[in-house]
Amino acid sequence: MRAHPSPTVGEALVTMLEQAGVDTVFGIPGVHTIELYRGLAASSIRHITPRHEQGAGFMADGYARVSGRPGVCFVITGPGLTNTLTAMAQARADSIPMLVISGVNATATLGKGRGHLHELPDQAALARTVALWSHTLSDPAQLAATLARAFTVMTGGRPGPVHIEIPIDVMKLPAGAQSFKMPEPERPHPTAADLTSAIDLCAKAQNPVILIGGGAVGHRDRLRAFGQALDAPVVSTTNARGIMTGDELDVPASPSLFCVRELLLRSDLVLALGTELGPTDCDMYENGGFALPAPLIRVDIDADQLSRSASPSLAIRADLGAFIDDMLDRADAWRRLASNTGAKRAQAVRDLAKTEIGAKYRGYTELVAEIWQALPEATLVGDSTQLVYAGNMYIEAPRQTAWFNSATGFGTLGYAAPAVIGAALGHPGRPAVALLGDGGFQFTLAELGSARDCDADVAFLVWNNSGYHEIETSMTSADMTPIGVTPSAPDFSAVAAAYGLPSRRVTSRDALILALKDLPRPCLIEYLEPSA
């Protein structure tokens, strides 16, 4: 039996995570992390075991998006971390807070290259390529300070993944008497000069437009009040869908569409709030047609982001909520009482967008709407597949974070199957539906077993068009003979049955909706496209 005068580092870490409000950890135990699990087994924290560490990261991502709290992973040294890097990169691209805690080889062996189990030349440096911060905990007395800094970095500015590695010998050491306090990150307000300039530009504008990104999540009521005061249509990129739903100023359409670009170009002020203005949101078809007029106000928590993608007339580094609060406090100086054209302009673009996306995509978005009619509280988590591409162009999500996917930003295949489990666990009581392609689903097919293990309230909807249809189309359009785009698929129903999940194969949309209503979850539904 162990005999220490104080908890070990591994035990103290788990206690501190509890104090930080962590209720779920995703990971696969290994010989290099068992000392973390000593504390975890005795804690109130729920442990979810994926089938692959990449799945752990994607589960943490989905959990973080719907819960508003960082997702946490425990992974082993070497391959455990490298398997998680893809998920960390997706989280970095989409600004999702994720805490990855890994083992690393014993302190005396680091950097020696002697061939120890799971050894890497410099594991922390590898993590640093995608993490906002990566740190090796070598001194047990620094545990509380290290964890506090991790939460500060992860949530105090532009969110993203952070990494702490603990040598396997350090995990066992006494942590000593340490007091952990959850940090309260600064909420930076705009400077008085920036606020004065923003008020002046808003007061002069006759046709303003607001463009919001994922950084606007959590500011629903503020944004609605701000949009109404400014009488400005509010265009939502993919990760902001649902924030403005039901508001007459809502434009839930991609800036990649011509009609949205026209709205922006014909405005006399654009406020880009919490968006990186990235190509996968604003130039999905890569035709170079996205442009913003002057004047342009950009507001972002990340100072570096303000100088990327578009040069603003006014760049304001501030917490978005603080910026809007400060503007609303001074609304009498800029509120527009005349014209009231914002709702009409928004309605016109909504109508044009539905036409512009074409009959095929319009049909897909109507099916997505039927899914929400069948499961009104559902969170829809997408991979790269037809329903998702259509919805990213135009979708009226019922609320914020009810629609998210990996088809923008880093663009990972295999994301949705594990992320949907994290989403369901992050908001108990709300079902979650994964929108999957038959090709991409095979990246993480084994996570069906994880859903069964934790009895997740999820439905895996497999859109089977017999391969990588988008890539095949792109090859054909490039006057190439398609190759490598028709990987064989398993009998998905048989695989689901092997994991103990009910399933149904359908060939009509009515049957698909009926299956969503009828099947107990977790379940799998395979939809065979008529052309497949």
Coordinates of C-alpha atoms in Angstrom, one line a residue:
M1 CA 0.0 0.0 0.0
R2 CA 1.1 3.6 -0.7
A3 CA 2.0 5.7 2.3
H4 CA 2.3 9.4 1.6
P5 CA 1.8 12.3 4.0
S6 CA -0.1 14.1 1.2
P7 CA -1.9 13.1 -2.0
T8 CA 0.2 12.3 -4.9
V9 CA 0.4 14.7 -7.9
G10 CA -2.0 12.5 -9.8
E11 CA -4.5 12.5 -6.9
A12 CA -4.1 16.2 -6.3
L13 CA -4.6 17.0 -9.9
V14 CA -8.0 15.2 -10.0
T15 CA -9.1 17.0 -6.8
M16 CA -8.2 20.4 -8.4
L17 CA -10.1 19.5 -11.6
E18 CA -13.1 18.8 -9.4
Q19 CA -12.6 22.2 -7.8
A20 CA -12.5 23.7 -11.3
G21 CA -16.0 22.3 -12.1
V22 CA -14.8 19.4 -14.3
D23 CA -17.4 16.6 -14.3
T24 CA -16.2 14.5 -17.3
V25 CA -12.8 13.3 -18.5
F26 CA -12.3 11.5 -21.8
G27 CA -9.4 9.1 -22.2
I28 CA -7.9 5.6 -22.5
P29 CA -5.9 4.5 -19.5
G30 CA -2.4 3.2 -20.0
V31 CA 0.7 2.2 -18.0
H32 CA 1.9 5.8 -18.2
T33 CA -1.3 7.3 -16.8
I34 CA -2.4 4.9 -14.1
E35 CA -1.3 7.3 -11.4
L36 CA -3.9 9.8 -12.7
Y37 CA -6.5 7.1 -12.5
R38 CA -5.7 6.4 -8.9
G39 CA -7.3 9.8 -8.0
L40 CA -10.0 9.6 -10.7
A41 CA -11.5 6.4 -9.4
A42 CA -12.2 8.0 -6.0
S43 CA -13.5 11.2 -7.5
S44 CA -16.9 12.4 -8.7
I45 CA -15.6 12.9 -12.2
R46 CA -17.2 10.6 -14.8
H47 CA -14.7 8.8 -17.1
I48 CA -15.6 8.1 -20.7
T49 CA -13.5 5.6 -22.7
P50 CA -13.3 6.1 -26.4
R51 CA -12.0 3.6 -28.8
H52 CA -9.1 5.9 -29.9
E53 CA -7.4 8.9 -28.4
Q54 CA -8.5 11.0 -31.4
G55 CA -12.0 10.1 -30.3
A56 CA -11.2 11.4 -26.8
G57 CA -10.3 14.8 -28.3
F58 CA -13.3 15.0 -30.5
M59 CA -15.6 14.0 -27.6
A60 CA -14.0 16.8 -25.5
D61 CA -14.6 19.2 -28.4
G62 CA -18.3 18.3 -28.7
Y63 CA -18.7 18.5 -24.9
A64 CA -17.1 21.9 -24.7
R65 CA -19.2 23.4 -27.4
V66 CA -22.6 22.5 -25.9
S67 CA -21.6 22.9 -22.2
G68 CA -19.6 26.1 -22.4
R69 CA -16.9 24.4 -20.2
P70 CA -13.5 23.1 -21.3
G71 CA -13.4 19.5 -22.4
V72 CA -10.7 17.4 -20.6
C73 CA -8.7 14.5 -21.9
F74 CA -6.2 12.1 -20.2
V75 CA -3.9 10.4 -22.7
I76 CA -0.8 8.4 -22.5
T77 CA 2.7 9.3 -23.5
G78 CA 3.8 9.2 -27.1
P79 CA 1.1 7.7 -29.3
G80 CA -1.7 8.7 -27.0
L81 CA -0.8 12.4 -27.5
T82 CA 0.0 12.1 -31.2
N83 CA -3.4 10.5 -31.7
T84 CA -5.0 13.4 -30.0
L85 CA -3.2 16.1 -32.0
T86 CA -5.7 16.0 -34.8
A87 CA -8.5 16.8 -32.4
M88 CA -6.5 19.5 -30.8
A89 CA -5.9 21.1 -34.2
Q90 CA -9.6 21.1 -34.9
A91 CA -10.2 22.7 -31.5
R92 CA -7.5 25.3 -32.3
A93 CA -9.1 26.2 -35.6
D94 CA -12.5 26.6 -34.1
S95 CA -11.4 28.2 -30.8
I96 CA -12.7 25.4 -28.6
P97 CA -11.3 25.1 -25.0
M98 CA -9.7 21.7 -24.5
L99 CA -7.4 20.6 -21.7
V100 CA -5.2 17.7 -22.7
I101 CA -3.2 16.1 -19.8
S102 CA -0.7 13.5 -20.9
G103 CA 2.0 11.4 -19.4
V104 CA 5.6 11.7 -20.5
N105 CA 8.6 9.5 -19.8
A106 CA 10.5 9.7 -16.5
T107 CA 12.3 12.9 -15.9
A108 CA 15.8 11.4 -16.1
T109 CA 15.1 9.9 -19.6
L110 CA 13.7 13.0 -21.3
G111 CA 15.6 14.0 -24.4
K112 CA 18.1 11.0 -24.2
G113 CA 16.7 9.0 -27.1
R114 CA 17.4 5.7 -25.6
G115 CA 14.2 4.0 -26.9
H116 CA 12.0 4.0 -23.8
L117 CA 8.4 3.0 -24.3
H118 CA 6.4 5.7 -26.1
E119 CA 9.4 8.0 -26.2
L120 CA 9.4 11.1 -28.4
P121 CA 12.3 13.5 -29.0
D122 CA 10.4 16.4 -27.6
Q123 CA 6.7 15.7 -26.8
A124 CA 5.9 19.1 -25.4
A125 CA 7.3 20.8 -28.5
L126 CA 5.2 18.5 -30.7
A127 CA 2.1 19.5 -28.8
R128 CA 3.1 23.2 -29.0
T129 CA 2.5 23.1 -32.8
V130 CA -1.3 23.1 -32.2
A131 CA -1.7 24.0 -28.5
L132 CA -2.0 27.5 -27.2
W133 CA 0.4 26.4 -24.4
S134 CA 2.3 23.2 -23.6
H135 CA 4.0 22.7 -20.3
T136 CA 6.0 20.0 -18.6
L137 CA 5.2 19.7 -14.9
S138 CA 8.6 18.8 -13.3
D139 CA 8.0 20.3 -9.8
P140 CA 5.1 18.9 -7.8
A141 CA 4.9 22.2 -5.9
Q142 CA 3.9 23.9 -9.1
L143 CA 0.8 21.8 -9.8
A144 CA -1.8 24.3 -8.7
A145 CA -0.1 27.2 -10.4
T146 CA 0.3 25.2 -13.6
L147 CA -3.3 24.2 -13.7
A148 CA -4.5 27.8 -13.0
R149 CA -2.3 29.0 -15.9
A150 CA -3.8 26.3 -18.2
F151 CA -7.3 27.5 -17.5
T152 CA -6.3 31.2 -17.9
V153 CA -4.6 30.5 -21.3
M154 CA -7.5 28.2 -22.4
T155 CA -10.3 30.6 -21.6
G156 CA -8.9 34.0 -20.9
G157 CA -8.4 35.1 -24.5
R158 CA -9.3 33.4 -27.7
P159 CA -10.1 29.8 -26.5
G160 CA -8.3 26.8 -27.7
P161 CA -6.4 23.6 -26.6
V162 CA -3.7 23.5 -23.9
H163 CA -1.4 20.7 -22.9
I164 CA 0.1 19.7 -19.6
E165 CA 2.5 16.7 -19.6
I166 CA 3.5 15.0 -16.3
P167 CA 6.5 12.7 -16.2
I168 CA 5.5 9.3 -14.9
D169 CA 7.9 9.6 -11.9
V170 CA 6.5 13.0 -10.9
M171 CA 2.9 11.6 -11.0
K172 CA 3.7 9.4 -8.0
L173 CA 5.4 12.1 -5.9
P174 CA 3.6 13.9 -2.9
A175 CA 2.0 17.1 -4.1
G176 CA 2.4 18.8 -0.7
A177 CA 0.0 21.4 0.6
Q178 CA -1.3 23.4 -2.3
S179 CA -4.4 25.6 -2.7
F180 CA -6.0 25.7 -6.1
K181 CA -8.2 28.7 -7.0
M182 CA -10.0 28.8 -10.3
P183 CA -8.7 31.9 -12.1
E184 CA -11.0 34.7 -13.2
P185 CA -9.6 35.9 -16.5
E186 CA -9.7 39.6 -17.4
R187 CA -12.6 40.8 -19.4
P188 CA -11.0 43.5 -21.5
H189 CA -13.1 46.5 -22.5
P190 CA -12.5 48.7 -25.5
T191 CA -10.4 51.8 -24.8
A192 CA -12.2 55.2 -24.5
A193 CA -10.7 56.2 -27.9
D194 CA -11.8 53.0 -29.6
L195 CA -15.3 53.4 -28.2
T196 CA -15.6 57.0 -29.4
S197 CA -14.5 56.0 -32.9
A198 CA -17.0 53.1 -33.0
I199 CA -19.8 55.3 -31.8
D200 CA -19.0 57.9 -34.5
L201 CA -19.0 55.2 -37.3
C202 CA -22.3 53.7 -36.1
A203 CA -23.9 57.1 -35.8
K204 CA -23.0 57.9 -39.4
A205 CA -24.0 54.6 -41.0
Q206 CA -27.3 54.3 -42.9
N207 CA -27.0 50.7 -44.0
P208 CA -24.9 48.8 -41.5
V209 CA -24.4 45.1 -41.3
I210 CA -23.1 42.9 -38.5
L211 CA -21.1 39.7 -39.3
I212 CA -20.7 37.3 -36.4
G213 CA -18.5 34.2 -35.9
G214 CA -18.0 31.6 -33.2
G215 CA -16.7 34.2 -30.8
A216 CA -20.3 35.5 -30.5
V217 CA -21.5 32.3 -28.9
G218 CA -22.8 33.2 -25.4
H219 CA -23.8 36.7 -26.3
R220 CA -27.3 36.0 -27.7
D221 CA -29.3 38.6 -25.8
R222 CA -26.6 41.3 -26.2
L223 CA -26.3 40.8 -29.9
R224 CA -30.1 41.0 -30.4
A225 CA -30.3 44.2 -28.5
F226 CA -27.3 45.6 -30.4
G227 CA -28.6 44.6 -33.8
Q228 CA -32.0 46.1 -33.0
A229 CA -30.5 49.4 -31.8
L230 CA -28.3 49.6 -34.9
D231 CA -31.1 48.3 -37.2
A232 CA -28.5 46.0 -38.9
P233 CA -29.0 42.6 -40.5
V234 CA -26.8 40.1 -38.6
V235 CA -25.0 37.5 -40.8
S236 CA -24.0 34.3 -39.1
T237 CA -21.0 32.2 -40.1
T238 CA -21.3 28.4 -39.4
N239 CA -20.3 28.4 -35.7
A240 CA -22.6 31.3 -35.0
R241 CA -25.8 29.8 -36.4
G242 CA -28.7 29.9 -34.1
I243 CA -27.6 32.9 -32.1
M244 CA -30.1 35.2 -33.9
T245 CA -32.8 32.6 -34.8
G246 CA -36.3 34.0 -34.6
D247 CA -35.1 37.6 -34.9
E248 CA -36.2 39.6 -37.9
L249 CA -32.6 40.7 -38.5
D250 CA -31.2 37.1 -38.7
V251 CA -29.3 36.2 -41.9
P252 CA -28.3 32.5 -41.3
A253 CA -26.4 32.3 -44.6
S254 CA -22.8 31.9 -45.6
P255 CA -20.7 34.9 -46.8
S256 CA -19.7 32.6 -49.6
L257 CA -23.0 33.2 -51.2
F258 CA -23.3 36.1 -53.8
C259 CA -26.4 37.5 -52.2
V260 CA -24.7 37.8 -48.8
R261 CA -21.6 39.4 -50.4
E262 CA -23.9 41.9 -52.1
L263 CA -25.5 42.8 -48.7
L264 CA -22.0 43.4 -47.3
L265 CA -20.7 45.4 -50.2
R266 CA -23.8 47.7 -50.4
S267 CA -23.5 48.5 -46.7
D268 CA -21.8 51.6 -45.4
L269 CA -20.5 49.9 -42.3
V270 CA -19.6 46.3 -41.4
L271 CA -19.0 45.2 -37.9
A272 CA -17.1 41.9 -37.8
L273 CA -17.6 40.5 -34.3
G274 CA -15.8 37.5 -33.0
T275 CA -15.0 36.1 -36.5
E276 CA -11.7 35.3 -38.1
L277 CA -13.2 35.9 -41.6
G278 CA -11.7 32.6 -42.7
P279 CA -11.9 31.3 -46.2
T280 CA -13.9 28.2 -45.3
D281 CA -16.6 30.5 -43.9
C282 CA -16.4 33.4 -46.4
D283 CA -15.0 31.8 -49.6
M284 CA -16.1 28.2 -49.5
Y285 CA -16.0 28.0 -53.3
E286 CA -12.5 29.6 -53.5
N287 CA -13.5 32.1 -56.1
G288 CA -11.9 35.0 -54.4
G289 CA -15.1 37.0 -54.4
F290 CA -15.4 37.9 -50.7
A291 CA -14.6 41.5 -49.9
L292 CA -15.6 43.9 -47.2
P293 CA -16.2 47.6 -47.8
A294 CA -14.8 50.5 -45.7
P295 CA -15.4 51.3 -43.0
L296 CA -14.9 48.0 -41.3
I297 CA -14.9 47.6 -37.5
R298 CA -13.4 44.4 -36.2
V299 CA -13.8 43.3 -32.6
D300 CA -11.9 40.3 -31.3
I301 CA -10.4 39.1 -28.0
D302 CA -7.3 38.0 -29.9
A303 CA -5.1 41.0 -30.9
D304 CA -3.3 39.0 -33.6
Q305 CA -6.5 38.0 -35.3
L306 CA -7.5 41.6 -35.9
S307 CA -4.8 42.0 -38.5
R308 CA -5.5 38.8 -40.4
S309 CA -7.8 38.2 -43.4
A310 CA -9.1 41.8 -43.7
S311 CA -7.7 45.1 -42.7
P312 CA -10.2 47.1 -40.6
S313 CA -10.7 50.8 -40.4
L314 CA -11.0 50.3 -36.7
A315 CA -9.5 47.3 -34.8
I316 CA -10.7 46.8 -31.3
R317 CA -9.2 44.2 -29.0
A318 CA -11.9 43.5 -26.4
D319 CA -14.2 40.9 -25.0
L320 CA -17.2 40.9 -27.3
G321 CA -19.7 41.1 -24.4
A322 CA -17.8 44.0 -22.9
F323 CA -17.8 45.8 -26.2
I324 CA -21.5 45.4 -26.8
D325 CA -22.3 46.4 -23.2
D326 CA -20.2 49.5 -23.5
M327 CA -21.9 50.4 -26.8
L328 CA -25.4 49.8 -25.4
D329 CA -24.6 51.9 -22.4
R330 CA -24.0 54.8 -24.9
A331 CA -26.7 53.9 -27.4
D332 CA -28.2 57.4 -27.3
A333 CA -25.1 58.7 -29.1
W334 CA -25.5 56.4 -32.1
R335 CA -28.9 54.6 -32.1
R336 CA -30.7 55.1 -35.4
L337 CA -34.3 56.0 -35.0
A338 CA -35.2 56.5 -38.7
S339 CA -35.1 54.2 -41.8
N340 CA -35.9 50.9 -40.1
T341 CA -34.7 49.0 -43.2
G342 CA -32.7 46.3 -41.4
A343 CA -35.5 43.7 -41.2
K344 CA -36.4 44.2 -44.9
R345 CA -32.8 43.9 -46.0
A346 CA -32.4 40.7 -43.9
Q347 CA -35.6 39.2 -45.2
A348 CA -34.6 39.9 -48.8
V349 CA -31.2 38.2 -48.3
R350 CA -32.8 35.2 -46.6
D351 CA -35.1 34.7 -49.6
L352 CA -32.3 35.2 -52.1
A353 CA -30.0 32.7 -50.2
K354 CA -32.7 30.0 -50.4
T355 CA -32.9 30.4 -54.1
E356 CA -29.1 30.7 -54.7
I357 CA -28.2 27.5 -53.0
G358 CA -30.2 25.6 -55.6
A359 CA -32.9 22.9 -55.4
K360 CA -30.6 20.1 -54.3
Y361 CA -29.2 22.0 -51.3
R362 CA -32.5 23.5 -50.5
G363 CA -33.9 20.0 -50.3
Y364 CA -31.1 19.0 -47.9
T365 CA -31.8 22.0 -45.6
E366 CA -35.5 21.1 -45.6
L367 CA -34.6 17.7 -44.4
V368 CA -32.5 19.1 -41.6
A369 CA -35.4 21.2 -40.6
E370 CA -37.6 18.1 -40.5
I371 CA -35.0 16.5 -38.2
W372 CA -35.4 19.4 -35.8
Q373 CA -39.2 19.1 -36.1
A374 CA -38.9 15.4 -35.1
L375 CA -36.4 16.1 -32.3
P376 CA -36.8 19.8 -31.4
E377 CA -34.1 19.8 -28.7
A378 CA -31.5 18.0 -30.8
T379 CA -27.9 19.1 -31.4
L380 CA -26.8 18.3 -34.9
V381 CA -23.1 17.5 -35.2
G382 CA -21.7 17.2 -38.7
D383 CA -18.8 15.6 -40.5
S384 CA -18.0 16.5 -44.2
T385 CA -21.1 15.3 -46.0
Q386 CA -23.9 16.6 -48.2
L387 CA -26.3 17.7 -45.5
V388 CA -23.6 19.6 -43.7
Y389 CA -22.3 21.4 -46.8
A390 CA -25.9 22.5 -47.5
G391 CA -26.5 23.6 -44.0
N392 CA -23.3 25.6 -43.8
M393 CA -24.6 27.6 -46.8
Y394 CA -28.0 28.2 -45.2
I395 CA -29.6 26.8 -42.1
E396 CA -31.9 28.2 -39.4
A397 CA -30.7 26.4 -36.3
P398 CA -33.1 26.5 -33.4
R399 CA -30.5 27.9 -30.9
Q400 CA -26.7 28.5 -30.7
T401 CA -24.5 25.5 -30.7
A402 CA -27.3 23.3 -32.0
W403 CA -25.4 23.2 -35.4
F404 CA -21.7 22.6 -35.6
N405 CA -19.4 20.5 -37.7
S406 CA -15.8 19.9 -38.9
A407 CA -16.4 20.9 -42.5
T408 CA -15.0 24.4 -41.9
G409 CA -11.6 25.4 -40.5
F410 CA -9.3 22.4 -40.0
G411 CA -11.8 20.2 -41.8
T412 CA -11.3 16.8 -40.1
L413 CA -13.0 13.7 -41.3
G414 CA -14.2 11.3 -38.6
Y415 CA -15.1 14.2 -36.3
A416 CA -18.9 13.8 -35.9
A417 CA -19.2 10.2 -34.5
P418 CA -17.1 10.9 -31.3
A419 CA -18.1 14.6 -31.1
V420 CA -21.8 13.8 -31.0
I421 CA -21.2 11.6 -27.9
G422 CA -19.4 14.5 -26.2
A423 CA -22.3 16.8 -27.2
A424 CA -24.9 14.5 -25.7
L425 CA -22.9 14.2 -22.5
G426 CA -22.3 17.9 -22.3
H427 CA -26.0 18.7 -22.2
P428 CA -28.0 15.8 -20.6
G429 CA -31.6 15.8 -21.7
R430 CA -30.9 16.9 -25.2
P431 CA -30.5 14.3 -27.9
A432 CA -27.7 14.6 -30.4
V433 CA -27.6 13.5 -34.1
A434 CA -24.4 12.9 -36.0
L435 CA -24.6 13.7 -39.7
L436 CA -22.1 11.3 -41.3
G437 CA -20.9 10.3 -44.7
D438 CA -20.2 6.6 -45.4
G439 CA -16.6 7.4 -46.1
G440 CA -15.8 9.7 -43.2
F441 CA -17.7 7.6 -40.7
Q442 CA -15.3 4.7 -41.2
F443 CA -12.5 6.9 -39.7
T444 CA -14.2 6.5 -36.3
L445 CA -16.7 3.8 -36.7
A446 CA -15.7 2.0 -33.5
E447 CA -17.1 4.9 -31.4
L448 CA -20.4 3.2 -31.8
G449 CA -19.1 1.1 -28.9
S450 CA -18.4 4.1 -26.8
A451 CA -21.9 5.4 -27.3
R452 CA -23.2 2.1 -26.1
D453 CA -20.9 2.0 -23.1
C454 CA -22.1 5.4 -21.8
D455 CA -25.7 5.0 -23.1
A456 CA -25.4 8.3 -25.0
D457 CA -28.6 9.9 -26.3
V458 CA -27.3 9.9 -29.9
A459 CA -28.4 8.9 -33.3
F460 CA -25.8 8.2 -36.0
L461 CA -27.3 9.2 -39.3
V462 CA -25.2 7.8 -42.1
W463 CA -25.7 9.5 -45.5
N464 CA -24.5 6.7 -47.8
N465 CA -23.6 7.8 -51.3
S466 CA -21.1 5.1 -51.8
G467 CA -17.8 6.9 -51.3
Y468 CA -16.3 10.3 -51.3
H469 CA -18.8 11.9 -53.6
E470 CA -17.5 15.5 -53.2
I471 CA -13.9 14.5 -54.1
E472 CA -15.1 12.4 -57.0
T473 CA -17.1 15.4 -58.3
S474 CA -14.0 17.7 -57.9
M475 CA -11.8 15.2 -59.8
T476 CA -14.4 15.0 -62.6
S477 CA -14.7 18.8 -62.7
A478 CA -10.9 19.0 -63.0
D479 CA -11.0 16.8 -66.1
M480 CA -9.5 13.9 -64.1
T481 CA -10.4 10.2 -63.9
P482 CA -11.7 9.7 -60.4
I483 CA -9.5 7.4 -58.3
G484 CA -9.4 6.4 -54.7
V485 CA -12.9 7.8 -54.0
T486 CA -15.0 4.6 -53.7
P487 CA -13.8 2.8 -50.5
S488 CA -16.0 -0.1 -49.8
A489 CA -18.4 0.3 -46.8
P490 CA -19.3 -2.4 -44.3
D491 CA -22.9 -3.4 -43.6
F492 CA -23.5 -0.5 -41.1
S493 CA -26.5 -2.2 -39.6
A494 CA -24.5 -5.4 -38.9
V495 CA -21.7 -3.3 -37.3
A496 CA -24.3 -1.5 -35.2
A497 CA -25.8 -4.8 -34.1
A498 CA -22.4 -6.1 -33.2
Y499 CA -22.1 -3.2 -30.7
G500 CA -25.6 -3.7 -29.5
L501 CA -27.2 -0.7 -31.1
P502 CA -30.6 -0.8 -32.9
S503 CA -30.5 0.3 -36.5
R504 CA -32.5 0.8 -39.6
R505 CA -31.7 1.2 -43.3
V506 CA -34.0 3.6 -45.1
T507 CA -34.4 4.8 -48.7
S508 CA -36.9 7.7 -48.2
R509 CA -36.8 10.8 -46.2
D510 CA -40.1 10.0 -44.6
A511 CA -38.7 6.7 -43.4
L512 CA -35.6 8.5 -42.1
I513 CA -37.7 10.9 -39.9
L514 CA -39.8 8.0 -38.7
A515 CA -36.7 6.0 -37.7
L516 CA -35.4 9.0 -35.7
K517 CA -38.7 9.1 -33.8
D518 CA -39.0 5.4 -33.3
L519 CA -35.6 3.9 -32.6
P520 CA -34.3 3.9 -29.0
R521 CA -31.0 5.8 -28.7
P522 CA -28.1 5.2 -29.2
C523 CA -29.0 4.0 -32.6
L524 CA -27.8 4.0 -36.2
I525 CA -29.8 5.0 -39.3
E526 CA -28.4 4.5 -42.8
Y527 CA -29.9 6.5 -45.6
L528 CA -29.2 5.2 -49.1
E529 CA -29.4 8.1 -51.6
P530 CA -31.4 7.1 -54.6
S531 CA -28.4 7.6 -56.9
A532 CA -26.2 5.5 -54.7

